[in-house]
């Protein structure tokens, strides 16, 4: 097996990767036709927005041979020099087509799934920057309905719903309660333990000098 | 103020570089944009002027190894608010092939590795031609943008290190480490690995995994394959898991969370320039028994050569809500200089079980006219009709000048 792999790698090593700079103005169909003849997978297909990270998230990728960094930054950091007139906009920034129609109302459905895809462009703190600007009573959250002056305080009978929702989408809690002050009321030391089963508190103490731990625990007790 | 800072920095850099570098080639784009939209936070109509500038200066030295890149935006709201914002997306000097062993990049830049990506002010070094393994490292001040501008702390820093296979035509493999500090505290600490292997001239296997060191769990893992028996037909299958991670400085980083899993299959077929079709299915698993199904179908048709019609249908059902909608757009290339397009998006969605079905519609119309080989005027107007607005018109007018 090792011998076969070695031969395979030696053969591959004999042929260097193609430099694409001279093809940067080619059509995608021409690119893919050439790719196929070389055994390379076609790309830039209709799924490219979702799938491109598997090609781009490398320390040395080939994106720069056809695109300069503004191409990445226009989506990942909110720009718009390279987008054409068909690209959608959100205020002064351009947005990828994955943010369709009324994304402000639809985004909770999307964010319930793969939240990592949100974080590739948005900082986690950006959620609370936006949510902070809306009156909290206007938001519709299943486990919060029922009590309080604005109907947004969750009732003890919905505690199970609250736990399930929080485990599935903790970011939604952080979006409105960035400091977790309401969480501490129940999850403080001696209350409902929030940590996962294999909790390694030393990892936090090493990295943050226990600053986060002090939110619930008294010094020296953790 | 910000606008002045950005434009001054870019202009100074441009002049400095051009002046210092006899024979340097300067290229780039100036994009002047007029935007109008509704500010959702204040409910005010906003008219805004924005100026983008992207500059590439190459062949600064005789060997052509030194180059410079700059990209920024200044924007000003027109009217009583006259709010001014600016973003410097990139400003770096690139030196390639130092002793044929190293590429260096210094300044504000965007970099990635298998463990993540970052925008930072600092240095990236790629060591190459040192054998079958290449090395890469980057580090510097972390740059974070919020809704209106930079929000990061001056002393937030990033450090990324990678080792990757080099010189293998059909194989990629990389291991990386990325740490982000918030002041002196390590907010993120991630190990990453990725691989890609081409087989039999028709199969691509690929994968990526990120391991969060504080929580000692895989924050993401992906394994996938693409099968392409012909260049116009691609089958994709992927399995992905994610475990939401927060900065260790965040209170939420200490909470137990559920793992999210999804499997995806899709097919993309391009019969010719006249017809293409794609189909996809995505199954999502949330812990405690919740699931969701996402179906997708898309068709691209060119009934006559200058006309292109794209139709897409998406359907999601399951945990946390449903969505059922389509997009349709038509693109007409009138001649070499002129192009118009228009479209509609129609989504019916229901969030959770506590809300009713709502409908979101977006209608848009746009066009582009090439005034010259290096000049183009384009525009787009859209109207959103949804649960929040009976009418919400926004748009932009853009003049691009390439130099």
XYZ file of C-alpha atoms in Angstrom:
625
model
C 0.000 0.000 0.000
C 2.771 2.391 0.954
C 4.623 1.509 -2.252
C 1.554 2.233 -4.369
C 1.003 5.538 -2.588
C 4.657 6.453 -3.017
C 4.538 5.759 -6.766
C 1.313 7.729 -7.032
C 2.821 10.693 -5.249
C 6.034 10.620 -7.242
C 4.001 10.677 -10.454
C 1.937 13.550 -9.175
C 4.964 15.441 -7.990
C 6.396 15.313 -11.481
C 3.651 17.591 -12.720
C 3.281 20.987 -11.055
C -0.041 22.724 -10.702
C -1.108 24.971 -13.535
C -0.786 28.703 -13.112
C -4.136 30.232 -14.102
C -3.201 33.877 -14.524
C -3.311 33.742 -18.302
C -6.778 32.167 -18.203
C -8.379 34.713 -15.900
C -10.597 36.126 -18.652
C -11.735 32.729 -19.932
C -15.360 31.668 -19.725
C -16.295 29.212 -16.980
C -17.327 26.606 -19.576
C -13.842 26.798 -21.118
C -12.294 26.459 -17.646
C -14.377 23.398 -16.866
C -13.744 21.775 -20.231
C -10.001 22.057 -19.621
C -10.406 20.918 -16.010
C -12.211 17.786 -17.070
C -9.574 16.889 -19.641
C -6.962 17.168 -16.881
C -9.026 15.196 -14.369
C -9.726 18.279 -12.262
C -13.227 18.897 -10.948
C -15.262 21.638 -12.641
C -16.080 24.512 -10.304
C -17.862 27.875 -10.162
C -21.136 26.004 -10.654
C -24.540 27.071 -9.332
C -23.580 25.838 -5.848
C -20.356 27.827 -5.751
C -21.347 30.354 -3.067
C -21.927 27.559 -0.569
C -19.174 25.281 -1.754
C -16.251 27.590 -2.557
C -14.772 27.495 0.947
C -13.586 23.929 0.364
C -11.294 25.369 -2.299
C -10.549 28.773 -0.788
C -9.925 27.974 2.887
C -6.297 27.043 2.436
C -3.173 28.951 3.280
C -2.102 28.893 -0.374
C -5.036 28.778 -2.755
C -5.333 29.610 -6.426
C -8.116 32.191 -6.121
C -5.623 35.051 -6.396
C -4.570 34.017 -9.869
C -7.881 35.276 -11.254
C -9.306 37.446 -8.469
C -7.743 40.090 -6.289
C -8.696 40.372 -2.629
C -11.534 42.801 -3.241
C -13.429 39.864 -4.727
C -13.374 38.082 -1.341
C -13.851 41.215 0.723
C -16.921 42.451 -1.130
C -18.922 39.603 0.393
C -16.961 38.714 3.510
C -16.426 42.264 4.763
C -19.209 44.238 3.114
C -17.970 45.950 0.007
C -19.192 46.346 -3.530
C -16.676 47.364 -6.150
C -16.876 44.088 -8.059
C -20.555 43.254 -7.853
C -22.572 43.693 -11.018
C -25.975 45.291 -11.263
C -27.735 41.979 -10.658
C -26.239 41.637 -7.165
C -28.573 42.453 -4.308
C -27.794 45.173 -1.814
C -28.365 45.702 1.872
C -27.953 49.362 2.767
C -24.557 50.322 1.360
C -23.215 46.754 1.191
C -23.733 44.106 -1.432
C -24.959 40.717 -0.288
C -24.701 37.252 -1.810
C -27.786 35.685 -3.362
C -28.156 33.360 -0.366
C -29.680 36.389 1.449
C -32.867 36.345 -0.556
C -36.070 38.413 -0.313
C -36.857 39.626 3.224
C -33.742 38.265 4.867
C -34.309 40.166 8.103
C -37.424 38.077 8.710
C -36.129 34.879 7.123
C -32.680 34.783 8.695
C -33.799 33.056 11.926
C -34.765 30.002 9.852
C -31.377 29.976 8.174
C -29.514 30.738 11.396
C -31.151 27.789 13.142
C -29.145 25.522 10.851
C -25.474 25.889 10.123
C -24.496 28.944 12.145
C -20.890 28.595 11.104
C -21.872 29.777 7.644
C -23.100 33.063 9.198
C -19.832 33.530 11.065
C -17.761 33.311 7.897
C -18.852 36.882 7.132
C -20.472 38.206 10.295
C -18.854 38.603 13.678
C -20.899 37.060 16.478
C -21.174 40.480 18.096
C -22.813 41.844 14.985
C -26.017 39.978 15.885
C -26.417 41.936 19.110
C -25.425 45.217 17.437
C -28.479 44.847 15.250
C -30.842 43.215 17.746
C -30.079 45.920 20.296
C -31.696 48.479 18.027
C -35.057 46.757 17.994
C -37.429 46.800 20.969
C -37.149 43.343 22.496
C -40.918 43.083 22.894
C -41.256 43.075 19.114
C -39.372 39.836 18.649
C -41.251 36.566 18.492
C -39.550 33.817 20.444
C -41.483 30.707 21.266
C -40.259 30.076 24.812
C -40.477 33.748 25.814
C -44.147 34.256 25.158
C -46.558 34.507 28.006
C -45.343 36.599 30.910
C -43.987 40.035 31.555
C -45.201 43.462 30.553
C -44.276 42.895 26.950
C -45.050 39.199 26.866
C -41.382 38.409 26.394
C -40.518 36.834 29.717
C -40.510 33.073 29.565
C -42.675 31.170 31.990
C -41.451 28.323 34.251
C -43.703 25.939 32.329
C -41.745 26.680 29.163
C -38.363 26.011 30.777
C -37.938 22.837 28.758
C -38.577 24.752 25.541
C -36.063 27.348 26.660
C -33.368 24.736 27.271
C -33.950 23.036 23.943
C -33.935 26.292 22.013
C -30.828 27.513 23.792
C -28.873 24.331 23.096
C -29.858 24.353 19.443
C -29.307 28.051 18.864
C -27.386 29.699 21.682
C -26.483 32.534 19.351
C -30.118 33.644 19.418
C -29.808 34.129 23.213
C -26.556 36.053 22.779
C -28.134 38.261 20.130
C -30.440 39.935 22.641
C -28.576 39.249 25.893
C -24.921 39.716 24.883
C -23.674 39.826 28.479
C -25.859 36.937 29.624
C -27.156 38.877 32.609
C -30.580 37.266 32.446
C -28.994 33.818 32.084
C -26.965 34.270 35.263
C -30.120 34.585 37.302
C -30.640 30.818 37.046
C -27.326 29.500 35.766
C -25.095 30.947 38.461
C -23.053 28.709 40.716
C -25.409 26.524 42.722
C -28.151 26.941 40.148
C -28.760 25.104 36.883
C -25.385 23.892 35.594
C -24.906 25.159 32.033
C -21.672 23.347 31.162
C -21.409 20.346 28.827
C -20.703 16.892 30.277
C -16.998 16.855 29.433
C -16.432 20.362 30.737
C -12.750 21.347 30.975
C -12.650 24.492 33.072
C -8.842 24.595 32.997
C -8.974 25.432 29.304
C -10.800 28.667 30.137
C -8.637 29.472 33.116
C -5.525 29.113 30.988
C -6.786 31.300 28.195
C -8.806 34.000 29.931
C -7.411 33.906 33.462
C -10.868 32.792 34.549
C -12.511 36.101 33.696
C -15.596 34.427 32.276
C -15.780 32.037 35.244
C -16.073 34.973 37.628
C -19.416 35.812 36.095
C -20.949 32.990 38.168
C -18.274 31.687 40.537
C -16.478 33.414 43.357
C -12.658 33.597 43.032
C -10.891 30.435 44.145
C -13.983 28.269 43.876
C -13.438 26.996 40.352
C -13.315 62.448 8.830
C -13.158 58.749 8.133
C -13.784 59.387 4.468
C -10.920 61.842 4.390
C -8.617 59.427 6.197
C -9.334 56.582 3.806
C -9.093 58.645 0.646
C -5.983 60.444 1.880
C -4.271 57.172 2.748
C -5.122 55.659 -0.606
C -4.179 58.746 -2.580
C -0.901 59.193 -0.723
C -0.032 55.593 -1.230
C -0.878 55.747 -4.878
C 1.163 58.871 -5.518
C 4.038 57.650 -3.372
C 4.191 54.304 -5.072
C 3.789 55.669 -8.549
C 6.381 58.331 -7.978
C 8.877 56.034 -6.359
C 8.545 53.313 -8.846
C 9.629 54.271 -12.296
C 8.051 51.974 -14.806
C 5.496 50.618 -12.390
C 2.176 49.585 -13.861
C -0.880 51.021 -12.186
C -4.319 49.580 -12.691
C -7.533 49.499 -10.780
C -11.075 50.708 -10.573
C -12.895 53.724 -9.315
C -16.554 53.056 -8.610
C -18.768 56.028 -7.826
C -22.118 54.986 -6.448
C -25.323 56.717 -5.500
C -27.512 54.587 -3.251
C -30.960 55.071 -1.840
C -32.617 52.812 0.686
C -34.724 52.712 3.799
C -32.846 52.691 7.096
C -34.620 49.944 9.044
C -33.418 51.279 12.374
C -34.652 54.833 11.953
C -37.286 54.320 9.236
C -35.711 57.239 7.372
C -35.088 57.356 3.665
C -31.376 57.522 3.021
C -29.502 58.878 0.042
C -25.862 58.052 0.119
C -22.849 58.665 -2.091
C -20.033 56.136 -2.006
C -16.661 56.105 -3.659
C -14.739 52.870 -3.989
C -11.138 52.798 -5.079
C -9.097 49.723 -5.846
C -5.494 50.144 -6.941
C -2.959 47.575 -8.092
C 0.591 48.751 -8.593
C 2.747 46.046 -10.152
C 6.303 45.771 -11.440
C 7.491 48.359 -8.965
C 10.974 46.845 -9.071
C 12.847 45.735 -12.155
C 12.327 42.043 -11.470
C 8.584 42.549 -11.116
C 8.502 40.963 -7.675
C 7.196 43.932 -5.730
C 3.590 45.028 -5.971
C 1.065 46.994 -3.986
C -2.659 46.568 -3.480
C -5.113 48.998 -1.971
C -8.880 48.839 -1.640
C -11.148 51.146 0.292
C -14.509 52.854 0.443
C -15.690 56.197 1.644
C -19.399 56.869 1.948
C -21.424 59.882 2.959
C -25.117 60.164 3.608
C -26.578 63.100 1.728
C -28.902 65.252 3.780
C -29.255 66.425 7.346
C -27.743 63.272 8.881
C -24.644 63.529 6.637
C -23.108 60.528 8.383
C -19.697 59.646 6.975
C -18.200 56.169 7.037
C -15.171 54.528 5.547
C -13.598 51.125 5.259
C -10.065 50.296 4.371
C -10.429 46.705 3.222
C -6.873 46.141 2.124
C -3.576 47.954 1.854
C -0.549 45.769 1.453
C 2.805 45.371 -0.205
C 3.541 42.059 -1.837
C 7.026 40.742 -2.459
C 7.177 37.419 -4.296
C 9.928 34.883 -4.824
C 12.408 36.159 -2.263
C 15.417 33.940 -2.975
C 12.884 31.807 -4.840
C 11.805 30.516 -1.434
C 9.413 32.991 0.085
C 6.455 35.234 -0.664
C 5.932 38.130 1.742
C 2.894 40.314 2.185
C 2.787 43.222 4.599
C -0.138 45.438 5.501
C -3.898 45.080 5.819
C -4.897 41.835 4.170
C -7.304 38.928 4.163
C -5.790 35.512 4.782
C -7.120 32.056 5.386
C -5.968 28.612 6.333
C -7.669 25.333 7.176
C -8.448 26.598 10.679
C -10.177 29.832 9.650
C -9.641 33.230 8.124
C -8.876 36.751 9.258
C -8.590 40.333 8.119
C -5.592 41.837 9.854
C -2.841 44.451 9.785
C 0.370 42.502 9.734
C 2.616 40.112 7.877
C 2.069 36.918 5.923
C 4.981 34.733 4.928
C 4.768 31.735 2.606
C 7.824 29.503 2.474
C 7.885 27.468 -0.732
C 10.223 25.342 -2.809
C 11.671 23.847 0.336
C 10.582 20.296 -0.387
C 7.264 18.488 -0.458
C 5.944 20.566 2.428
C 5.303 24.297 2.307
C 4.946 26.519 5.358
C 2.823 29.580 5.826
C 2.328 31.971 8.713
C 0.436 35.176 9.238
C -0.129 37.462 12.163
C -1.069 40.956 13.134
C -3.757 43.197 14.523
C -7.233 41.781 14.034
C -9.563 44.016 12.019
C -13.254 43.660 12.836
C -16.096 45.464 11.127
C -19.466 46.031 12.711
C -22.523 47.558 11.117
C -20.944 50.929 10.467
C -17.223 50.615 10.848
C -14.340 49.074 12.726
C -15.347 47.726 16.114
C -12.314 45.709 17.135
C -9.903 46.549 19.905
C -6.475 47.934 19.022
C -4.734 45.041 20.734
C -6.766 42.180 19.323
C -4.377 40.013 17.363
C -4.388 36.990 15.065
C -1.777 34.326 14.501
C -2.072 31.546 11.951
C 0.428 28.847 11.066
C 0.120 26.158 8.390
C 2.023 23.288 6.858
C 0.800 21.927 3.545
C 1.764 19.498 0.833
C 3.487 21.297 -1.987
C 3.965 20.313 -5.606
C 1.424 17.522 -5.781
C -0.831 18.081 -8.694
C -3.835 16.076 -7.605
C -3.422 16.078 -3.854
C -3.795 18.838 -1.301
C -3.356 18.398 2.427
C -2.911 20.987 5.111
C -2.759 21.236 8.879
C -3.157 24.642 10.489
C -3.487 26.458 13.750
C -5.244 29.759 14.264
C -5.382 31.737 17.471
C -7.171 35.031 18.025
C -6.453 37.150 21.062
C -8.795 39.665 22.617
C -6.260 41.895 24.308
C -4.173 39.349 26.241
C -6.785 36.605 26.361
C -6.928 33.824 23.806
C -10.465 34.140 22.476
C -10.139 31.487 19.777
C -7.766 28.572 19.550
C -8.428 26.301 16.609
C -6.634 23.454 14.890
C -7.626 22.834 11.282
C -6.986 20.199 8.677
C -8.089 19.870 5.083
C -7.429 17.523 2.197
C -8.332 17.042 -1.429
C -7.613 14.117 -3.719
C -8.473 13.652 -7.396
C -9.032 10.078 -8.543
C -9.657 8.351 -11.874
C -9.994 11.687 -13.712
C -13.574 11.965 -12.503
C -13.662 12.020 -8.707
C -12.724 14.683 -6.207
C -12.630 13.709 -2.543
C -12.334 16.534 -0.051
C -12.682 17.270 3.598
C -12.112 19.866 6.246
C -12.117 19.701 10.035
C -11.725 22.340 12.713
C -11.015 21.395 16.284
C -11.720 23.913 19.011
C -9.038 23.494 21.666
C -10.846 25.124 24.630
C -13.995 22.995 24.310
C -12.015 20.013 23.000
C -14.582 19.398 20.292
C -14.794 19.577 16.522
C -16.452 22.880 15.732
C -16.802 21.806 12.085
C -16.151 18.733 10.017
C -16.918 18.104 6.394
C -16.372 15.145 4.098
C -17.486 15.319 0.500
C -17.070 14.056 -3.010
C -17.690 15.398 -6.475
C -18.109 12.981 -9.343
C -17.859 14.395 -12.857
C -18.104 11.739 -15.578
C -18.229 14.573 -18.143
C -17.281 18.207 -17.743
C -20.920 19.321 -17.836
C -22.278 16.915 -15.257
C -21.268 17.104 -11.606
C -22.695 15.073 -8.743
C -21.965 16.282 -5.215
C -22.413 14.462 -1.912
C -21.383 15.940 1.442
C -21.752 15.211 5.130
C -21.178 18.068 7.518
C -21.319 18.555 11.285
C -20.938 21.692 13.323
C -20.767 22.495 17.010
C -21.362 26.199 17.689
C -18.379 27.868 19.298
C -18.108 31.234 21.007
C -15.046 33.267 21.889
C -13.703 32.086 25.244
C -14.177 35.662 26.439
C -17.911 35.322 25.851
C -20.194 34.198 28.651
C -21.872 31.858 26.170
C -18.706 29.872 25.538
C -19.260 27.864 28.736
C -22.719 26.581 27.780
C -23.605 23.152 26.453
C -24.893 23.265 22.894
C -26.266 20.746 20.434
C -24.461 19.475 17.407
C -25.885 20.250 13.977
C -25.531 17.714 11.155
C -26.475 17.818 7.526
C -26.161 15.620 4.463
C -26.382 17.021 0.978
C -26.678 15.558 -2.487
C -26.973 17.558 -5.662
C -26.490 17.333 -9.408
C -25.483 20.096 -11.797
C -25.886 19.519 -15.519
C -25.090 21.971 -18.286
C -26.419 20.572 -21.528
C -25.144 23.522 -23.542
C -25.088 27.287 -23.300
C -28.805 27.011 -24.025
C -29.857 24.848 -21.107
C -28.650 23.921 -17.623
C -30.357 22.305 -14.685
C -29.485 21.617 -11.048
C -31.213 19.632 -8.339
C -30.354 19.329 -4.675
C -31.556 17.788 -1.440
C -30.320 18.622 2.026
C -31.273 16.740 5.196
C -30.580 18.515 8.484
C -30.449 16.970 11.925
C -30.747 18.917 15.146
C -30.300 17.086 18.407
C -33.282 15.800 20.371
C -34.971 14.424 17.260
C -35.632 17.568 15.254
C -34.972 17.454 11.512
C -35.471 19.574 8.420
C -35.541 18.878 4.685
C -34.423 21.342 2.031
C -35.118 20.784 -1.663
C -33.723 22.864 -4.473
C -34.271 22.915 -8.230
C -32.873 25.342 -10.753
C -33.066 25.779 -14.515
C -31.224 28.107 -16.871
C -32.580 28.552 -20.393
C -31.477 30.590 -23.391
C -34.385 30.468 -25.858
C -32.484 32.860 -28.109
C -28.818 33.661 -27.676
C -28.913 37.134 -26.095
C -31.625 36.120 -23.632
C -31.045 34.093 -20.484
C -33.809 32.990 -18.117
C -32.973 31.576 -14.693
C -35.539 29.886 -12.471
C -34.911 28.510 -8.996
C -37.249 26.817 -6.569
C -36.493 26.137 -2.893
C -38.549 24.303 -0.332
C -37.702 23.873 3.330
C -39.776 22.106 5.932
C -38.995 20.990 9.451
C -37.517 22.394 12.644
C -37.801 26.110 13.233
C -39.855 26.906 10.205
C -40.725 26.402 6.622
C -39.927 28.270 3.472
C -41.281 27.786 0.016
C -40.231 30.108 -2.735
C -38.833 30.800 -6.135
C -36.676 33.286 -7.923
C -36.962 34.115 -11.594
C -34.852 36.504 -13.605
C -34.399 37.403 -17.244
C -31.198 38.796 -18.699
C -31.096 40.398 -22.152
C -27.812 41.357 -23.808
C -29.054 43.996 -26.228
C -25.680 44.478 -27.891
C -22.013 44.500 -26.909
C -22.531 47.649 -24.877
C -25.968 47.328 -23.354
C -27.568 44.789 -21.062
C -30.808 44.796 -19.096
C -32.212 42.354 -16.586
C -35.089 41.987 -14.198
C -36.460 39.482 -11.760
C -38.726 38.492 -8.945
C -38.257 36.575 -5.715
C -41.342 35.174 -4.030
C -41.013 33.441 -0.670
C -43.709 32.068 1.603
C -42.263 31.322 5.016
C -43.324 30.509 8.533
C -40.967 30.902 11.459
C -41.454 28.370 14.231
C -45.009 27.399 15.149
C -45.972 30.666 16.783
C -46.065 32.830 13.692
C -48.346 32.715 10.705
C -47.275 32.298 7.117
C -45.828 35.457 5.692
C -44.995 36.386 2.122
C -41.934 38.276 0.940
C -41.704 39.548 -2.627
C -38.860 41.335 -4.297
C -39.102 42.852 -7.755
C -36.052 44.284 -9.411
C -34.938 45.831 -12.656
C -31.440 46.762 -13.720
C -29.203 47.575 -16.603
C -25.673 48.292 -17.652
C -24.259 50.374 -20.453
C -20.601 50.398 -21.457
C -19.722 53.972 -22.281
C -16.250 52.949 -23.388
C -13.955 49.995 -22.995
C -13.030 51.163 -19.500
C -16.182 52.969 -18.440
C -19.602 51.609 -17.544
C -22.792 52.988 -16.123
C -25.127 50.604 -14.336
C -28.173 50.790 -12.134
C -30.624 48.699 -10.218
C -33.977 49.420 -8.604
C -35.815 46.989 -6.373
C -39.070 47.019 -4.488
C -39.638 44.816 -1.454
C -43.162 43.952 -0.439
C -43.262 41.880 2.724
C -44.536 41.583 6.274
C -42.728 44.776 7.235
C -43.272 46.937 4.183
C -46.083 47.402 1.716
C -43.483 49.145 -0.422
C -39.766 49.539 0.114
C -37.927 50.893 -2.893
C -34.160 50.917 -2.945
C -31.552 51.165 -5.617
C -28.186 52.285 -6.792
C -26.589 54.049 -9.695
C -22.974 53.152 -10.412
C -20.274 54.648 -12.589
C -17.232 52.389 -12.939
C -13.976 53.636 -14.368
C -11.161 51.170 -14.940
C -7.646 52.487 -15.276
